[in-house]
mmCIF file of C-alpha atoms in Angstrom:
data_model
loop_
_atom_site.group_PDB
_atom_site.id
_atom_site.type_symbol
_atom_site.label_atom_id
_atom_site.label_comp_id
_atom_site.label_asym_id
_atom_site.label_seq_id
_atom_site.Cartn_x
_atom_site.Cartn_y
_atom_site.Cartn_z
ATOM 1 C CA UNK O 1 0.000 0.000 0.000
ATOM 2 C CA UNK O 2 1.323 3.479 -0.851
ATOM 3 C CA UNK O 3 2.395 6.095 1.661
ATOM 4 C CA UNK O 4 -0.519 8.346 0.711
ATOM 5 C CA UNK O 5 -3.083 5.662 1.524
ATOM 6 C CA UNK O 6 -1.338 5.001 4.824
ATOM 7 C CA UNK O 7 -1.533 8.684 5.662
ATOM 8 C CA UNK O 8 -5.231 8.915 4.785
ATOM 9 C CA UNK O 9 -6.053 5.892 6.904
ATOM 10 C CA UNK O 10 -4.056 7.208 9.822
ATOM 11 C CA UNK O 11 -5.668 10.642 9.611
ATOM 12 C CA UNK O 12 -9.192 9.206 9.546
ATOM 13 C CA UNK O 13 -8.462 6.962 12.472
ATOM 14 C CA UNK O 14 -6.880 9.811 14.435
ATOM 15 C CA UNK O 15 -9.881 12.115 13.901
ATOM 16 C CA UNK O 16 -12.340 9.439 15.032
ATOM 17 C CA UNK O 17 -10.398 8.188 18.056
ATOM 18 C CA UNK O 18 -7.957 10.935 19.159
ATOM 19 C CA UNK O 19 -5.694 8.364 20.806
ATOM 20 C CA UNK O 20 -2.632 8.448 18.570
ATOM 21 C CA UNK O 21 0.590 8.350 20.539
ATOM 22 C CA UNK O 22 4.091 9.304 19.504
ATOM 23 C CA UNK O 23 5.115 5.654 19.540
ATOM 24 C CA UNK O 24 2.339 4.811 17.075
ATOM 25 C CA UNK O 25 3.506 7.559 14.719
ATOM 26 C CA UNK O 26 7.102 6.403 14.971
ATOM 27 C CA UNK O 27 6.135 2.822 14.153
ATOM 28 C CA UNK O 28 4.025 3.974 11.208
ATOM 29 C CA UNK O 29 6.842 6.185 9.904
ATOM 30 C CA UNK O 30 9.369 3.377 10.209
ATOM 31 C CA UNK O 31 7.086 1.021 8.298
ATOM 32 C CA UNK O 32 6.517 3.596 5.534
ATOM 33 C CA UNK O 33 10.244 4.313 5.267
ATOM 34 C CA UNK O 34 11.087 0.624 5.067
ATOM 35 C CA UNK O 35 8.571 0.054 2.289
ATOM 36 C CA UNK O 36 9.689 3.071 0.273
ATOM 37 C CA UNK O 37 13.420 2.404 0.552
ATOM 38 C CA UNK O 38 13.746 -1.355 0.437
ATOM 39 C CA UNK O 39 10.492 -2.375 -1.297
ATOM 40 C CA UNK O 40 10.475 -5.703 0.489
ATOM 41 C CA UNK O 41 7.528 -7.859 1.482
ATOM 42 C CA UNK O 42 6.084 -6.370 4.665
ATOM 43 C CA UNK O 43 6.011 -8.315 7.872
ATOM 44 C CA UNK O 44 2.930 -8.748 9.990
ATOM 45 C CA UNK O 45 1.173 -5.361 10.491
ATOM 46 C CA UNK O 46 1.656 -3.433 13.674
ATOM 47 C CA UNK O 47 -1.019 -2.832 16.249
ATOM 48 C CA UNK O 48 -1.654 0.651 14.895
ATOM 49 C CA UNK O 49 -2.348 -0.486 11.333
ATOM 50 C CA UNK O 50 -4.459 -3.363 12.648
ATOM 51 C CA UNK O 51 -6.704 -0.892 14.437
ATOM 52 C CA UNK O 52 -6.933 1.285 11.322
ATOM 53 C CA UNK O 53 -7.907 -1.580 9.045
ATOM 54 C CA UNK O 54 -10.359 -3.155 11.491
ATOM 55 C CA UNK O 55 -12.064 0.196 12.113
ATOM 56 C CA UNK O 56 -12.421 0.944 8.409
ATOM 57 C CA UNK O 57 -13.637 -2.599 7.675
ATOM 58 C CA UNK O 58 -16.293 -2.323 10.366
ATOM 59 C CA UNK O 59 -17.455 1.027 9.001
ATOM 60 C CA UNK O 60 -17.591 -0.395 5.474
ATOM 61 C CA UNK O 61 -19.653 -3.402 6.628
ATOM 62 C CA UNK O 62 -22.076 -1.121 8.468
ATOM 63 C CA UNK O 63 -22.459 1.082 5.399
ATOM 64 C CA UNK O 64 -23.107 -1.940 3.182
ATOM 65 C CA UNK O 65 -25.709 -3.212 5.639
ATOM 66 C CA UNK O 66 -27.491 0.167 5.596
ATOM 67 C CA UNK O 67 -27.533 0.219 1.804
ATOM 68 C CA UNK O 68 -28.817 -3.338 1.546
ATOM 69 C CA UNK O 69 -31.591 -2.746 4.072
ATOM 70 C CA UNK O 70 -33.205 -0.127 1.809
ATOM 71 C CA UNK O 71 -34.554 -2.663 -0.719
ATOM 72 C CA UNK O 72 -36.287 -6.028 -0.401
ATOM 73 C CA UNK O 73 -33.598 -7.796 -2.419
ATOM 74 C CA UNK O 74 -30.990 -6.524 -0.043
ATOM 75 C CA UNK O 75 -33.012 -7.646 2.949
ATOM 76 C CA UNK O 76 -33.418 -11.112 1.434
ATOM 77 C CA UNK O 77 -29.720 -11.270 0.681
ATOM 78 C CA UNK O 78 -28.891 -10.186 4.206
ATOM 79 C CA UNK O 79 -31.248 -12.811 5.611
ATOM 80 C CA UNK O 80 -29.688 -15.491 3.424
ATOM 81 C CA UNK O 81 -26.196 -14.492 4.500
ATOM 82 C CA UNK O 82 -27.263 -14.491 8.139
ATOM 83 C CA UNK O 83 -28.799 -17.960 7.841
ATOM 84 C CA UNK O 84 -25.704 -19.248 6.052
ATOM 85 C CA UNK O 85 -23.480 -17.820 8.756
ATOM 86 C CA UNK O 86 -25.570 -19.363 11.522
ATOM 87 C CA UNK O 87 -25.638 -22.727 9.731
ATOM 88 C CA UNK O 88 -21.855 -22.710 9.418
ATOM 89 C CA UNK O 89 -21.527 -21.785 13.075
ATOM 90 C CA UNK O 90 -23.862 -24.637 14.049
ATOM 91 C CA UNK O 91 -21.897 -27.056 11.882
ATOM 92 C CA UNK O 92 -18.641 -25.978 13.480
ATOM 93 C CA UNK O 93 -20.200 -26.431 16.922
ATOM 94 C CA UNK O 94 -21.313 -29.978 16.106
ATOM 95 C CA UNK O 95 -17.819 -30.827 14.867
ATOM 96 C CA UNK O 96 -16.304 -29.508 18.086
ATOM 97 C CA UNK O 97 -18.861 -31.321 20.281
ATOM 98 C CA UNK O 98 -19.662 -34.695 18.653
ATOM 99 C CA UNK O 99 -20.759 -36.468 21.849
ATOM 100 C CA UNK O 100 -23.106 -33.670 22.867
ATOM 101 C CA UNK O 101 -24.519 -33.545 19.343
ATOM 102 C CA UNK O 102 -25.202 -37.294 19.302
ATOM 103 C CA UNK O 103 -26.810 -37.194 22.740
ATOM 104 C CA UNK O 104 -29.073 -34.274 21.851
ATOM 105 C CA UNK O 105 -30.028 -35.934 18.568
ATOM 106 C CA UNK O 106 -31.001 -39.128 20.403
ATOM 107 C CA UNK O 107 -32.994 -37.189 22.995
ATOM 108 C CA UNK O 108 -34.857 -35.124 20.409
ATOM 109 C CA UNK O 109 -35.646 -38.001 18.054
ATOM 110 C CA UNK O 110 -37.010 -40.399 20.686
ATOM 111 C CA UNK O 111 -38.984 -37.809 22.651
ATOM 112 C CA UNK O 112 -40.501 -36.317 19.493
ATOM 113 C CA UNK O 113 -41.316 -39.767 18.081
ATOM 114 C CA UNK O 114 -43.085 -40.839 21.268
ATOM 115 C CA UNK O 115 -45.048 -37.591 21.349
ATOM 116 C CA UNK O 116 -46.187 -38.056 17.735
ATOM 117 C CA UNK O 117 -47.172 -41.680 18.399
ATOM 118 C CA UNK O 118 -49.271 -40.692 21.403
ATOM 119 C CA UNK O 119 -50.885 -37.760 19.647
ATOM 120 C CA UNK O 120 -51.607 -39.064 16.148
ATOM 121 C CA UNK O 121 -51.345 -42.878 16.290
ATOM 122 C CA UNK O 122 -52.810 -43.716 19.688
ATOM 123 C CA UNK O 123 -55.147 -40.675 19.535
ATOM 124 C CA UNK O 124 -54.646 -39.787 23.191
ATOM 125 C CA UNK O 125 -56.411 -36.761 24.556
ATOM 126 C CA UNK O 126 -53.512 -35.914 26.888
ATOM 127 C CA UNK O 127 -49.816 -36.646 26.476
ATOM 128 C CA UNK O 128 -48.148 -39.031 28.919
ATOM 129 C CA UNK O 129 -45.195 -36.847 29.876
ATOM 130 C CA UNK O 130 -43.672 -39.551 32.071
ATOM 131 C CA UNK O 131 -43.512 -41.946 29.148
ATOM 132 C CA UNK O 132 -42.058 -39.286 26.849
ATOM 133 C CA UNK O 133 -39.453 -38.392 29.484
ATOM 134 C CA UNK O 134 -38.376 -42.024 29.911
ATOM 135 C CA UNK O 135 -38.102 -42.533 26.159
ATOM 136 C CA UNK O 136 -36.195 -39.273 25.846
ATOM 137 C CA UNK O 137 -33.776 -40.379 28.562
ATOM 138 C CA UNK O 138 -33.312 -43.662 26.709
ATOM 139 C CA UNK O 139 -32.510 -41.760 23.529
ATOM 140 C CA UNK O 140 -30.118 -39.450 25.355
ATOM 141 C CA UNK O 141 -28.144 -42.074 27.256
ATOM 142 C CA UNK O 142 -28.303 -45.182 25.069
ATOM 143 C CA UNK O 143 -29.037 -44.171 21.485
ATOM 144 C CA UNK O 144 -27.112 -40.914 21.586
ATOM 145 C CA UNK O 145 -24.292 -41.445 24.084
ATOM 146 C CA UNK O 146 -23.446 -45.170 24.138
ATOM 147 C CA UNK O 147 -24.070 -45.857 20.475
ATOM 148 C CA UNK O 148 -21.857 -42.908 19.565
ATOM 149 C CA UNK O 149 -18.875 -44.806 20.943
ATOM 150 C CA UNK O 150 -20.102 -48.021 19.342
ATOM 151 C CA UNK O 151 -20.335 -46.679 15.792
ATOM 152 C CA UNK O 152 -17.493 -44.151 15.889
ATOM 153 C CA UNK O 153 -15.089 -45.985 18.177
ATOM 154 C CA UNK O 154 -15.608 -49.723 18.437
ATOM 155 C CA UNK O 155 -16.469 -50.648 14.846
ATOM 156 C CA UNK O 156 -13.713 -48.589 13.158
ATOM 157 C CA UNK O 157 -11.065 -49.898 15.566
ATOM 158 C CA UNK O 158 -12.296 -53.479 15.243
ATOM 159 C CA UNK O 159 -12.182 -53.299 11.450
ATOM 160 C CA UNK O 160 -8.712 -51.798 11.599
ATOM 161 C CA UNK O 161 -7.487 -54.680 13.754
ATOM 162 C CA UNK O 162 -9.252 -57.314 11.632
ATOM 163 C CA UNK O 163 -7.824 -55.749 8.430
ATOM 164 C CA UNK O 164 -11.068 -56.259 6.557
ATOM 165 C CA UNK O 165 -11.588 -54.010 3.552
ATOM 166 C CA UNK O 166 -14.034 -53.574 0.718
ATOM 167 C CA UNK O 167 -17.190 -55.714 0.501
ATOM 168 C CA UNK O 168 -15.991 -58.010 3.291
ATOM 169 C CA UNK O 169 -15.831 -55.104 5.727
ATOM 170 C CA UNK O 170 -19.314 -53.929 4.708
ATOM 171 C CA UNK O 171 -20.830 -57.407 5.071
ATOM 172 C CA UNK O 172 -19.138 -57.880 8.431
ATOM 173 C CA UNK O 173 -20.497 -54.580 9.749
ATOM 174 C CA UNK O 174 -24.022 -55.306 8.510
ATOM 175 C CA UNK O 175 -24.001 -58.800 10.003
ATOM 176 C CA UNK O 176 -22.477 -57.619 13.273
ATOM 177 C CA UNK O 177 -24.975 -54.780 13.619
ATOM 178 C CA UNK O 178 -28.192 -56.367 12.351
ATOM 179 C CA UNK O 179 -27.436 -59.989 13.198
ATOM 180 C CA UNK O 180 -25.743 -59.723 16.594
ATOM 181 C CA UNK O 181 -25.999 -56.287 18.181
ATOM 182 C CA UNK O 182 -29.612 -55.423 17.367
ATOM 183 C CA UNK O 183 -31.306 -58.716 18.359
ATOM 184 C CA UNK O 184 -29.033 -59.455 21.319
ATOM 185 C CA UNK O 185 -28.479 -56.020 22.854
ATOM 186 C CA UNK O 186 -30.516 -53.127 21.499
ATOM 187 C CA UNK O 187 -33.971 -54.722 21.225
ATOM 188 C CA UNK O 188 -33.916 -56.333 24.709
ATOM 189 C CA UNK O 189 -32.936 -52.976 26.212
ATOM 190 C CA UNK O 190 -35.613 -51.216 24.172
ATOM 191 C CA UNK O 191 -38.312 -53.612 25.368
ATOM 192 C CA UNK O 192 -37.140 -53.169 28.962
ATOM 193 C CA UNK O 193 -37.404 -49.388 28.684
ATOM 194 C CA UNK O 194 -40.790 -49.804 27.022
ATOM 195 C CA UNK O 195 -42.040 -51.807 30.005
ATOM 196 C CA UNK O 196 -40.694 -49.180 32.404
ATOM 197 C CA UNK O 197 -42.460 -46.426 30.462
ATOM 198 C CA UNK O 198 -45.738 -48.345 30.273
ATOM 199 C CA UNK O 199 -48.699 -48.145 32.658
ATOM 200 C CA UNK O 200 -47.269 -50.862 34.935
ATOM 201 C CA UNK O 201 -43.846 -49.241 35.115
ATOM 202 C CA UNK O 202 -44.695 -47.447 38.351
ATOM 203 C CA UNK O 203 -45.421 -50.694 40.177
ATOM 204 C CA UNK O 204 -42.481 -52.882 39.111
ATOM 205 C CA UNK O 205 -38.747 -52.739 39.686
ATOM 206 C CA UNK O 206 -36.069 -52.464 37.020
ATOM 207 C CA UNK O 207 -35.301 -56.190 37.165
ATOM 208 C CA UNK O 208 -38.973 -57.062 36.812
ATOM 209 C CA UNK O 209 -39.261 -54.674 33.882
ATOM 210 C CA UNK O 210 -36.244 -56.345 32.267
ATOM 211 C CA UNK O 211 -37.774 -59.808 32.684
ATOM 212 C CA UNK O 212 -41.138 -58.668 31.326
ATOM 213 C CA UNK O 213 -39.518 -56.779 28.455
ATOM 214 C CA UNK O 214 -37.345 -59.694 27.346
ATOM 215 C CA UNK O 215 -40.344 -62.045 27.577
ATOM 216 C CA UNK O 216 -42.383 -59.687 25.397
ATOM 217 C CA UNK O 217 -39.486 -59.405 22.973
ATOM 218 C CA UNK O 218 -39.135 -63.182 22.552
ATOM 219 C CA UNK O 219 -42.890 -63.549 22.176
ATOM 220 C CA UNK O 220 -43.010 -60.976 19.378
ATOM 221 C CA UNK O 221 -39.879 -62.395 17.757
ATOM 222 C CA UNK O 222 -41.332 -65.907 17.754
ATOM 223 C CA UNK O 223 -44.605 -64.732 16.221
ATOM 224 C CA UNK O 224 -42.754 -62.677 13.595
ATOM 225 C CA UNK O 225 -40.596 -65.651 12.604
ATOM 226 C CA UNK O 226 -43.679 -67.821 12.298
ATOM 227 C CA UNK O 227 -45.313 -65.145 10.170
ATOM 228 C CA UNK O 228 -42.284 -64.944 7.884
ATOM 229 C CA UNK O 229 -42.040 -68.726 7.627
ATOM 230 C CA UNK O 230 -45.699 -69.271 6.791
ATOM 231 C CA UNK O 231 -46.133 -69.641 3.012
ATOM 232 C CA UNK O 232 -49.722 -68.399 3.154
ATOM 233 C CA UNK O 233 -48.814 -65.224 5.024
ATOM 234 C CA UNK O 234 -45.499 -64.536 3.299
ATOM 235 C CA UNK O 235 -47.166 -64.648 -0.134
ATOM 236 C CA UNK O 236 -49.404 -61.729 0.797
ATOM 237 C CA UNK O 237 -48.999 -58.097 -0.091
ATOM 238 C CA UNK O 238 -46.852 -57.299 2.944
ATOM 239 C CA UNK O 239 -45.688 -58.417 6.355
ATOM 240 C CA UNK O 240 -45.861 -56.221 9.449
ATOM 241 C CA UNK O 241 -43.368 -56.969 12.206
ATOM 242 C CA UNK O 242 -44.317 -56.128 15.779
ATOM 243 C CA UNK O 243 -42.180 -54.090 18.182
#
């Protein structure tokens, strides 16, 4: 930047702030002299020039915002830029806090799903807040928190140790998730939580809820397998599995 532009910037900043010291002027003069005499690539700007540039940039942004706010296209553009900025900030926050993001996603999805089921599927006049709270806690702690470590920690490390790649790795993950983890771990826990959130959950202990939930799970699983194995039923238009 030329010496004239430096002088204009410094004068504007001095008139608006009135805090220019002799040391600031000496540093600015030394920088101008070095650029004029040696014509080398400048080093990082001094504190004085940083203040000048930041002040002028802020004034320019404010002026642009005032000009844009005078027409509807400008307002729409400003709104779009604001939404884009907030979306990027939210994305950066989720990347910095993956565990919190997973936990909140599990809480929101399960609580909202239970609320919609009660309101529009079961046609209840009033929402069972206790049931929604229990399902939300299940989504927060199990679906969001524990399964975060399962799918982002355990499976990648296990595949790295096993050295499986390509289609073999995909088949192994699908079989391990759908064939072992889901029927042996997730669904029994889900049925236990379902019993705890049900009408009888207030009158039974956690162990009794686990026994009742697993019994209900095996009963539904047995009936579903019979339904799938029946040639008369399986040849129909569709099969509905119970949960």
